[in-house]
Coordinates of C-alpha atoms in Angstrom, one line a residue:
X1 CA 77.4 -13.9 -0.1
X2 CA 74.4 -15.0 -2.0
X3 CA 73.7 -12.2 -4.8
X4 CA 70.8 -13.6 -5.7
X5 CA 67.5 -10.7 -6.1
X6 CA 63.9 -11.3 -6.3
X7 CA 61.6 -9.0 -8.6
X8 CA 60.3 -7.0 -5.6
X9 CA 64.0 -6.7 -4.2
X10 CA 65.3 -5.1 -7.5
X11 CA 61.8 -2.7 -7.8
X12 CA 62.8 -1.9 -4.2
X13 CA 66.3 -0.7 -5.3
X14 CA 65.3 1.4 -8.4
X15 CA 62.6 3.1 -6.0
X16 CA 66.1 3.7 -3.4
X17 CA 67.6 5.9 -6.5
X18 CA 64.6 8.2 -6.5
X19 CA 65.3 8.3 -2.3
X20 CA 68.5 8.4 -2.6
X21 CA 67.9 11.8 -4.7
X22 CA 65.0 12.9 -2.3
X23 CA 67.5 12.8 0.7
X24 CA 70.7 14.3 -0.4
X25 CA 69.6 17.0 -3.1
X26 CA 66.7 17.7 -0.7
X27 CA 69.6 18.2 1.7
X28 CA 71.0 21.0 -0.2
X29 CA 67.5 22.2 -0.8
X30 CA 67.0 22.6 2.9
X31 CA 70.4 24.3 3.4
X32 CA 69.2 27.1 1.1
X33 CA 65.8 27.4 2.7
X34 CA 67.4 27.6 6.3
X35 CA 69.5 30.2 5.5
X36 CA 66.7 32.4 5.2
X37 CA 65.7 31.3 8.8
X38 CA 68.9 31.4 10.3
X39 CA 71.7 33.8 10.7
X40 CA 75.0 33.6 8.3
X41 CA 77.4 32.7 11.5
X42 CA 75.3 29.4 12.2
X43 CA 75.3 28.0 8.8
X44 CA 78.4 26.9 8.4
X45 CA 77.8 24.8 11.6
X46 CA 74.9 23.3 10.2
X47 CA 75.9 22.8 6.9
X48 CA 79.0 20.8 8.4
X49 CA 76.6 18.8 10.9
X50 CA 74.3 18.2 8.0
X51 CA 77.2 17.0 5.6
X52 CA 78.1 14.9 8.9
X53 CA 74.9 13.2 9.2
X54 CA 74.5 12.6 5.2
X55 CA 77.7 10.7 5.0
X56 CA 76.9 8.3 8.4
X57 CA 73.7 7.9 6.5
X58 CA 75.1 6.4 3.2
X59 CA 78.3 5.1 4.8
X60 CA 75.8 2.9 7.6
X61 CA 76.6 -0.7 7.3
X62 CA 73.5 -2.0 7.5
X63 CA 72.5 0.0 3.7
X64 CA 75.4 -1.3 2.6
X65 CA 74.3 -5.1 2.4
X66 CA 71.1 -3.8 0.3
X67 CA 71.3 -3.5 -3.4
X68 CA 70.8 0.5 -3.7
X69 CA 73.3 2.9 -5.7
X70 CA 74.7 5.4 -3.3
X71 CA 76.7 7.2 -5.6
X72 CA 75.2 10.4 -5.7
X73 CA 75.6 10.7 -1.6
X74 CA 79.1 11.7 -1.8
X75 CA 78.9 14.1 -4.3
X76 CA 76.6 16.2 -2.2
X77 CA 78.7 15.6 0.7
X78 CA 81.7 16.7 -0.8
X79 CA 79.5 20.1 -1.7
X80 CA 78.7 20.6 1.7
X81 CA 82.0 20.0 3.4
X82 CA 83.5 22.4 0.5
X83 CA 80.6 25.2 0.8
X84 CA 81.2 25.2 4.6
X85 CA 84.6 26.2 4.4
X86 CA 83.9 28.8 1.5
X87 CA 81.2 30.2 4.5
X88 CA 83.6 30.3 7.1
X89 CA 86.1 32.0 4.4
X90 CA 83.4 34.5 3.4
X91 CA 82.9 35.1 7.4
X92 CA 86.5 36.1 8.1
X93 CA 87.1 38.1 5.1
X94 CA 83.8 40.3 5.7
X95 CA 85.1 40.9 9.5
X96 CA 88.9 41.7 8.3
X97 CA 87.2 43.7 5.1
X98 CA 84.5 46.0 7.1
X99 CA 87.3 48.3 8.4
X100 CA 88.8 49.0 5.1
X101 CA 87.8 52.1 3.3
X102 CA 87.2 51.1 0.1
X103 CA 85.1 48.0 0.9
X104 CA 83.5 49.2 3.7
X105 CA 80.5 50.9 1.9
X106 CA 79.3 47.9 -0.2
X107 CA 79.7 45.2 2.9
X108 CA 76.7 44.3 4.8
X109 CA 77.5 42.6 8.2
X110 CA 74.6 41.5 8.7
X111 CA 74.5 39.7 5.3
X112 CA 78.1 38.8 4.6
X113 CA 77.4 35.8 2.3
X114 CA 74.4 34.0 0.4
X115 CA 74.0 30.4 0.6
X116 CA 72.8 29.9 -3.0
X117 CA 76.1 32.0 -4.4
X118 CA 78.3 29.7 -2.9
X119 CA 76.5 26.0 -2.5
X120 CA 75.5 25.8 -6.2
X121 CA 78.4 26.7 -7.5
X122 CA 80.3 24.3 -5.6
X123 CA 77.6 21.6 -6.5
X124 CA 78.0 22.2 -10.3
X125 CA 82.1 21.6 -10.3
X126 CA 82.2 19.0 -7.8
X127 CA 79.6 17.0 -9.8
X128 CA 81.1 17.5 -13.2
X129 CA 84.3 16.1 -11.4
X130 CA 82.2 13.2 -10.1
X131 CA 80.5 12.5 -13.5
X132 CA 83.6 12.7 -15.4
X133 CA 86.5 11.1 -13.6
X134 CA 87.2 7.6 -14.8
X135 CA 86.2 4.4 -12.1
X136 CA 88.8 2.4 -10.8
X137 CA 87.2 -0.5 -12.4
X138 CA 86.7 1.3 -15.6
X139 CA 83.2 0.7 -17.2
X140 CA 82.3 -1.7 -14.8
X141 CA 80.2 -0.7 -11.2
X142 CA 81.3 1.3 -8.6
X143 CA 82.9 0.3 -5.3
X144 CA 79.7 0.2 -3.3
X145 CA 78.4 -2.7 -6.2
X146 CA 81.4 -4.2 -6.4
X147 CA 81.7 -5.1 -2.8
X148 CA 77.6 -6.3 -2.6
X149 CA 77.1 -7.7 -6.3
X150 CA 80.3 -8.4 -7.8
X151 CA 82.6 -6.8 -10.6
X152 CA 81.0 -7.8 -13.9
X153 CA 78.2 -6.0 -15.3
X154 CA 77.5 -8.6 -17.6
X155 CA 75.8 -10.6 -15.1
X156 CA 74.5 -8.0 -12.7
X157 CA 71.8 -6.2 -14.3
X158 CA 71.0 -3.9 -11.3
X159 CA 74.8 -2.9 -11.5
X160 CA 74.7 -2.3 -15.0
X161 CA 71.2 -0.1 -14.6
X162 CA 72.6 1.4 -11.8
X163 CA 75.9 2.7 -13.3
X164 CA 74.0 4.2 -15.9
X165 CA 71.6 6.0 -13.7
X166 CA 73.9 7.1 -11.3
X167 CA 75.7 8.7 -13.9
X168 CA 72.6 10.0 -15.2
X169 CA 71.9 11.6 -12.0
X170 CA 75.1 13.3 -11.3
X171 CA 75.1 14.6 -14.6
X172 CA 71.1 16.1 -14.2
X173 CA 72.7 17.8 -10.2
X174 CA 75.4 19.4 -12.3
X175 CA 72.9 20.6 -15.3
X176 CA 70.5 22.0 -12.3
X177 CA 73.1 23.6 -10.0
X178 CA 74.7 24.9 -13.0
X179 CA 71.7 26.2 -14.8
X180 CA 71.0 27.9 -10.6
X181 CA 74.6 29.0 -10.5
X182 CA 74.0 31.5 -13.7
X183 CA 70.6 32.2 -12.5
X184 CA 71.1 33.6 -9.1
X185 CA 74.8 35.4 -9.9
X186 CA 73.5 37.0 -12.8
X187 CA 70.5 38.7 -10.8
X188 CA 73.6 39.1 -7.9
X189 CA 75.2 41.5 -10.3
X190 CA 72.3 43.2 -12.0
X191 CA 69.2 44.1 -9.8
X192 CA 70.7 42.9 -6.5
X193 CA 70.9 45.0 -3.8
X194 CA 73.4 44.0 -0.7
X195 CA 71.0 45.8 2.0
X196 CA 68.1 43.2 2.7
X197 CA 66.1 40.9 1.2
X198 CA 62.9 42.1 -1.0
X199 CA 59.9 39.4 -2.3
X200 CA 62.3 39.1 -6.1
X201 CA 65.7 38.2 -3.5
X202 CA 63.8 35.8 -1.7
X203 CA 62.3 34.2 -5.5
X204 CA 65.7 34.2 -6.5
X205 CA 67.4 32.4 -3.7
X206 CA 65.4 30.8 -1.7
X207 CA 61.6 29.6 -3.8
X208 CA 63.4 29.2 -6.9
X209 CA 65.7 26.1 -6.1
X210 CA 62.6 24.9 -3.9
X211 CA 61.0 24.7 -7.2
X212 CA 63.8 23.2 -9.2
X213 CA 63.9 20.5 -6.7
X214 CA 60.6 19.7 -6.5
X215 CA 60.3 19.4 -10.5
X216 CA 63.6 17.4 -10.3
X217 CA 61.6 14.9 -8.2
X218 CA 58.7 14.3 -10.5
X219 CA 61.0 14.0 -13.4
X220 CA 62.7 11.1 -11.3
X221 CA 59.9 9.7 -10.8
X222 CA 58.2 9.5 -14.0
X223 CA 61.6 7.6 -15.1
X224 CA 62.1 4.9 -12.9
X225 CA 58.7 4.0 -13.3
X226 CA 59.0 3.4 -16.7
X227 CA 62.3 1.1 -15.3
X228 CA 60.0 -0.5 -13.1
X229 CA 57.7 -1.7 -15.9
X230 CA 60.5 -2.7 -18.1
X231 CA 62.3 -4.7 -15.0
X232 CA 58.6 -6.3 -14.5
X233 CA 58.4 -7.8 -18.1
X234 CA 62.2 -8.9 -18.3
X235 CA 61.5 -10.6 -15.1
X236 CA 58.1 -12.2 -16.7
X237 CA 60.3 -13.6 -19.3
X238 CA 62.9 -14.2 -17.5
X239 CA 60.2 -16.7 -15.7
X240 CA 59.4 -18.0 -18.8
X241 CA 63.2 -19.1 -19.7
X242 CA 63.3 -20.6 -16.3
X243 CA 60.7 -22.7 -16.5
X244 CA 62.1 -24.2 -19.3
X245 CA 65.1 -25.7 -17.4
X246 CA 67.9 -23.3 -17.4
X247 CA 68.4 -23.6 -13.5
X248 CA 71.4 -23.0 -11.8
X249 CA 75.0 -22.4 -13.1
X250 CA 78.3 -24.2 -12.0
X251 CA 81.3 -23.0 -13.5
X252 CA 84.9 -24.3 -12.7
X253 CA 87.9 -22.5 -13.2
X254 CA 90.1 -25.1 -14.3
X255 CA 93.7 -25.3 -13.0
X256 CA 97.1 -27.1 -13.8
X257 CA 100.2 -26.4 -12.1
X258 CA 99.9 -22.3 -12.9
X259 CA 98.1 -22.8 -16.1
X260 CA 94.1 -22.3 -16.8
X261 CA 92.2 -24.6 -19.2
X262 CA 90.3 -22.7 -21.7
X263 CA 88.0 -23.2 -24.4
X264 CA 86.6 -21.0 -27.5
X265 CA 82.8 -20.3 -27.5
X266 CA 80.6 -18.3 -29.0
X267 CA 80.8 -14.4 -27.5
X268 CA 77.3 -13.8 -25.5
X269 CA 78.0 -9.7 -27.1
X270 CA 77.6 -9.2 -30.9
X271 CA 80.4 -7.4 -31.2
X272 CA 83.0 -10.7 -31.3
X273 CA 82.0 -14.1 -32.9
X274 CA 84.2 -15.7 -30.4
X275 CA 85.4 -15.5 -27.2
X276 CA 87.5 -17.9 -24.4
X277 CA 86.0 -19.5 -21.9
X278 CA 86.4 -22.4 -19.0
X279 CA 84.9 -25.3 -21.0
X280 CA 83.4 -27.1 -17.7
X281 CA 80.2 -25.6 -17.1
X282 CA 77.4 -27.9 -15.7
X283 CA 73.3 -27.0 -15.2
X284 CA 71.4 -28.2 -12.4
X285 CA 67.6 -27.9 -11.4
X286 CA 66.7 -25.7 -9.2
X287 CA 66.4 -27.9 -6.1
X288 CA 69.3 -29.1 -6.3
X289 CA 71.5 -28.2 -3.0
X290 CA 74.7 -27.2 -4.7
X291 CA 77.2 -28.6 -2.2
X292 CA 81.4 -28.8 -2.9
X293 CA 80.6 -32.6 -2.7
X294 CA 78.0 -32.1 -5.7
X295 CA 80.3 -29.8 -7.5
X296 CA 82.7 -32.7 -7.4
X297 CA 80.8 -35.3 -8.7
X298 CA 79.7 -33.1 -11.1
X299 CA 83.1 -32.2 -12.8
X300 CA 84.3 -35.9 -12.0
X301 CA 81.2 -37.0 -14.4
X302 CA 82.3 -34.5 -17.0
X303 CA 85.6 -34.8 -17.5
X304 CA 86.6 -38.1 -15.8
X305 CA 88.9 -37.1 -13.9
X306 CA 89.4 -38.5 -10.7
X307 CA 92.9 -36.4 -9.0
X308 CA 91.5 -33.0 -8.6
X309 CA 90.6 -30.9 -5.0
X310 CA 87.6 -28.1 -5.5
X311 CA 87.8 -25.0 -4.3
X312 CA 84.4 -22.7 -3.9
X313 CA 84.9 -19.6 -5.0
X314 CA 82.2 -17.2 -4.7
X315 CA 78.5 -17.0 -5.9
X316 CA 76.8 -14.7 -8.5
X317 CA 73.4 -13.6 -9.9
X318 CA 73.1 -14.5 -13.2
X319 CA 71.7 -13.2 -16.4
X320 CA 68.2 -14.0 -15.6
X321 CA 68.3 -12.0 -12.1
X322 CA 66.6 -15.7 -10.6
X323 CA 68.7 -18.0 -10.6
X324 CA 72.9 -18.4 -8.9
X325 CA 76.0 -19.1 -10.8
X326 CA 78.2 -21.1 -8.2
X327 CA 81.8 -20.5 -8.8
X328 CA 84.3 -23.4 -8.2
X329 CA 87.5 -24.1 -8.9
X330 CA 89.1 -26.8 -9.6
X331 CA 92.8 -27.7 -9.1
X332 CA 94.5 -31.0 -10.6
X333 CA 96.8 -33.0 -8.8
X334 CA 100.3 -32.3 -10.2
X335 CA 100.9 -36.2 -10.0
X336 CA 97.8 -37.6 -12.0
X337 CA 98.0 -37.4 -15.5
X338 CA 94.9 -36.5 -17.3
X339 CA 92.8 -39.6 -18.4
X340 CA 92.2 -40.8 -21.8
X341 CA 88.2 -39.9 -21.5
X342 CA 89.5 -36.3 -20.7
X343 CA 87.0 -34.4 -22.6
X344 CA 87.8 -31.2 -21.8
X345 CA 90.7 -29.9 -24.5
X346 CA 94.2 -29.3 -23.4
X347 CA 94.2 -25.5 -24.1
X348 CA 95.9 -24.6 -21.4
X349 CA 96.9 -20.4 -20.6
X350 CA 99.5 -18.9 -18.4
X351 CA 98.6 -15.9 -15.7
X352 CA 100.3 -13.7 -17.9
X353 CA 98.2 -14.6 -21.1
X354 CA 94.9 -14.8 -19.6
X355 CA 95.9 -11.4 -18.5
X356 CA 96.6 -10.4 -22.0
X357 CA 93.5 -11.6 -23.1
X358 CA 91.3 -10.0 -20.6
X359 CA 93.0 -6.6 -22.0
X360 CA 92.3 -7.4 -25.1
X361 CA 88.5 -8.2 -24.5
X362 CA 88.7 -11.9 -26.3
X363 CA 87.8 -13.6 -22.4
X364 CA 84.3 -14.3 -21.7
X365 CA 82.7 -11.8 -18.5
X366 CA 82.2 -14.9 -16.0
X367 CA 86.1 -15.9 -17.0
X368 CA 87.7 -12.4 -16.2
X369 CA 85.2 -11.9 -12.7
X370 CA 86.8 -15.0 -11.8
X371 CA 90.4 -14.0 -12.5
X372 CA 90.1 -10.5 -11.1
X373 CA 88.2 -11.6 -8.1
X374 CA 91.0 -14.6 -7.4
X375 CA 93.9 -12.4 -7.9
X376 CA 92.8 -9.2 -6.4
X377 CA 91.2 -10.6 -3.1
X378 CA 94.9 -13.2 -3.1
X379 CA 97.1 -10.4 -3.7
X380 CA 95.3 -8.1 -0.8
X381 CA 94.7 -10.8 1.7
X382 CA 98.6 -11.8 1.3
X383 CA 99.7 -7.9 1.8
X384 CA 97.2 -6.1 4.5
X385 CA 95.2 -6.8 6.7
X386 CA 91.6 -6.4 6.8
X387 CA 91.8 -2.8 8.0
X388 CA 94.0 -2.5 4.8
X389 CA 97.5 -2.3 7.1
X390 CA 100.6 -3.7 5.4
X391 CA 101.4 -7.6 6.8
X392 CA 105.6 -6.7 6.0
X393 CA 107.4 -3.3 6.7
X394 CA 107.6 -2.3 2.7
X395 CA 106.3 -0.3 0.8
X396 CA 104.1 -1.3 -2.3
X397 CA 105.5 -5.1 -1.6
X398 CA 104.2 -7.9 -3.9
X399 CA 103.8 -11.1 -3.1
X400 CA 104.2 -14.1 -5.2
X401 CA 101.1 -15.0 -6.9
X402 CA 101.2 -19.0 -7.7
X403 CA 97.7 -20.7 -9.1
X404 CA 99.2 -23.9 -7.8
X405 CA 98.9 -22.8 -4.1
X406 CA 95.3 -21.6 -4.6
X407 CA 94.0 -24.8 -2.8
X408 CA 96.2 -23.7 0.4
X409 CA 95.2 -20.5 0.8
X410 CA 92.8 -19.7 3.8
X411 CA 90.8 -16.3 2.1
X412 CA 86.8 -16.2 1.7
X413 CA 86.2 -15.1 -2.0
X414 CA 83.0 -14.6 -1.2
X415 CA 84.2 -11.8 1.3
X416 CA 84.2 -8.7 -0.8
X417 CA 85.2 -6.4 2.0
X418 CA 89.2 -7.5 0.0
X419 CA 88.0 -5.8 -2.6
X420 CA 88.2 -2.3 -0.8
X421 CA 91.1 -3.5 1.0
X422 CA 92.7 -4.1 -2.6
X423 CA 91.4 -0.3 -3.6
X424 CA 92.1 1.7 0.1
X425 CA 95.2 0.1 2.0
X426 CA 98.6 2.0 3.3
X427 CA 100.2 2.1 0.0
X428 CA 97.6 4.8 -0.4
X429 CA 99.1 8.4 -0.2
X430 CA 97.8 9.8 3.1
X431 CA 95.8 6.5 4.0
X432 CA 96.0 7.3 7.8
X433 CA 94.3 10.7 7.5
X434 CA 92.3 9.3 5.1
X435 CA 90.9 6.5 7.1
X436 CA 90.6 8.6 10.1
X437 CA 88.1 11.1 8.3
X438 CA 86.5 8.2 7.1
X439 CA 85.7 6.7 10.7
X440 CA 85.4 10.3 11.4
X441 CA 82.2 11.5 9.5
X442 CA 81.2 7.9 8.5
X443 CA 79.8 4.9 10.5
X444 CA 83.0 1.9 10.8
X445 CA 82.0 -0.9 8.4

């Protein structure tokens, strides 16, 4: 897939993080206001139908091909599910409690629960869980960025933005439903009187997080303004640089037998001098069709090499935001011997130590997407399915991972869908009731 974005494309997606927030903190906002409408033994049905509707809203498909940062949808879906069941819990135990003597005087049937007592709450852990559990793919995006832009940050600036903001916004819902949380059981315990509800109890727990919500909004707002402005002048100077020739990007993984050719070059990051890189990197114009014929041609010119097959990888936004880094690779015929001309270095690494390398930070971004993307989507195409099914009757099998067969295998790189198949396939405790909730509450993608 092309992960290409224009200017008004990214503006659009840092507006979808303030709509994102609208929609699913509004959700809980609207929760707490229709309790006042509604009686206690409907909400829980709505709160489940509403939880319902929120997840087949942010699991859709068709958002998914959109750059937007859906991270804060299943934190308040999680809330809801949990705060349902805490309802229904708080239902059964007034019932079973209203016929004991010594709980019978201070139980109200007709008020047996209050929404704002039990949603906040449950808002306030489940987001500090959300905010600080550690990402599968450590610092780098999400799985929702990593199937629609790619795994390295580096050269996704939206991805890198929006892990930052997402996190930022988690953290603000469990500052707010924390700060609500004390607000609303303190006056519970203190002036709170379980008979009805009086102008303060309807402050309290139903205009007061209106309130919060509403401020919430305009803080929002005021931010990712200011983002807007600053992704405006990058991009004006991001023109700028373009205009002076960079163009498009092809990079080519360079392979012998089950060896990578490498190269030292100067770390883009100040905090390394050096780092290792493929040494076969070309520019191009911007009108240049980049075809595997041209990428050919291109790497035959460079290193003068004639016995080699090239395999596309996958394409990637680069640094700029405007322009596309094509990634190829490139795999040398085990019977040609490399040509006097060969300009190229004979650094060659093993699997194993570009592996080591990547862990100890010394390879470049573009080097380690291209390795993680290669093995990851390999190893899961060779083991599931695409519903994520295991291809052999065994458990957590491995297959043989050989560089030399890279040219035979018959898996789209550019397919990212792999990448969840690598994260959320039957090696996964309890993936069948797992995926069957998720086709349950959420649109099939």
């Amino acid at each position: 897939m092309s992960n290409t974005y224009s200017l008004s494309e990214r503006l659009r997606s840092v507006g979808a993080m303030w709509s994102e927030w609208a929609v699913c903190v509004g959700a809980l906002a609207f929760t707490v206001t229709l309790s006042f409408f509604l009686t206690c033994f409907l909400m829980p049905g709505i709160v489940l139908i509403l939880a319902w509707q929120l997840g087949a809203y942010y699991k859709n498909p068709n958002r998914r091909k959109y750059l937007r940062c859906v991270r804060i949808a299943p934190v308040v879906c999680t809330s809801l599910y949990i705060s349902a069941f805490i309802m229904i819990a708080a239902l059964v135990a007034n019932r079973l409690l209203l016929n004991h003597p010594d709980y019978a005087d201070s139980l109200n049937p007709e008020i047996p629960y209050i929404s704002s007592l039990i949603i906040f709450p449950v808002t306030c852990l489940v987001s500090i869980f959300y905010a600080t559990r550690k990402s599968r793919f450590g610092t780098s995006p999400c799985r929702h960025c990593a199937l629609v832009m790619g795994v390295s940050t580096v050269n996704n600036v939206m991805s890198e933005i929006f892990l930052v903001r997402a996190k930022g916004q988690i953290t603000l819902l469990a500052w707010l439903s924390g700060m609500m949380t004390v607000v609303d059981w303190v006056y519970y315990w203190l002036i709170y009187v379980n008979v009805n509800f009086n102008s303060p109890d309807t402050y309290f727990y139903f205009a007061f997080p209106i309130i919060v919500y509403v401020l919430s909004l305009v803080y929002l707002r005021r931010q990712y303004s200011a983002l807007s402005v600053e992704l405006r002048i990058a991009a004006q100077q991001s023109e700028a640089a373009e205009n002076q020739g960079d163009g498009n990007v092809l990079r080519f993984l360079v392979i012998n037998g089950d060896s990578i050719l490498v190269r030292e070059r100067e770390h883009a990051d100040n905090r390394m001098n050096m780092c290792l890189d493929t040494p076969a990197i070309v520019r191009l114009p911007l009108d240049v069709a980049v075809t595997d014929e041209r990428a050919a041609d291109e790497f035959r010119k460079l290193s003068g090499q004639d016995g080699f097959t090239v395999r596309r990888l996958f394409t990637n936004k680069s640094v700029d935001g405007m322009s596309t880094t094509y990634h190829f690779a490139v795999i040398l015929n085990d019977a040609t011997p490399l040509p006097e001309n060969w300009s190229l270095g004979k650094n060659w690494m093993t699997i194993s130590e570009i592996d080591m390398s990547m862990r100890a930070g010394v390879l470049s971004a573009d080097m380690s997407e291209e390795v993680y993307i290669v093995y990851t989507i390999t190893m899961a195409w060779k083991t599931y399915d695409s519903r994520g099914f295991r291809l052999y009757p065994v458990r957590n099998y491995k297959p043989t991972f050989r560089l030399r067969d890279l040219r035979n295998w018959d898996v789209d790189y550019n397919d990212r869908h792999w990448l969840d198949v690598a994260r959320f396939n039957e090696d996964v405790r309890f993936f069948r009731l797992k995926r069957y909730f998720r086709n349950l509450f959420c649109h099939k993608s």
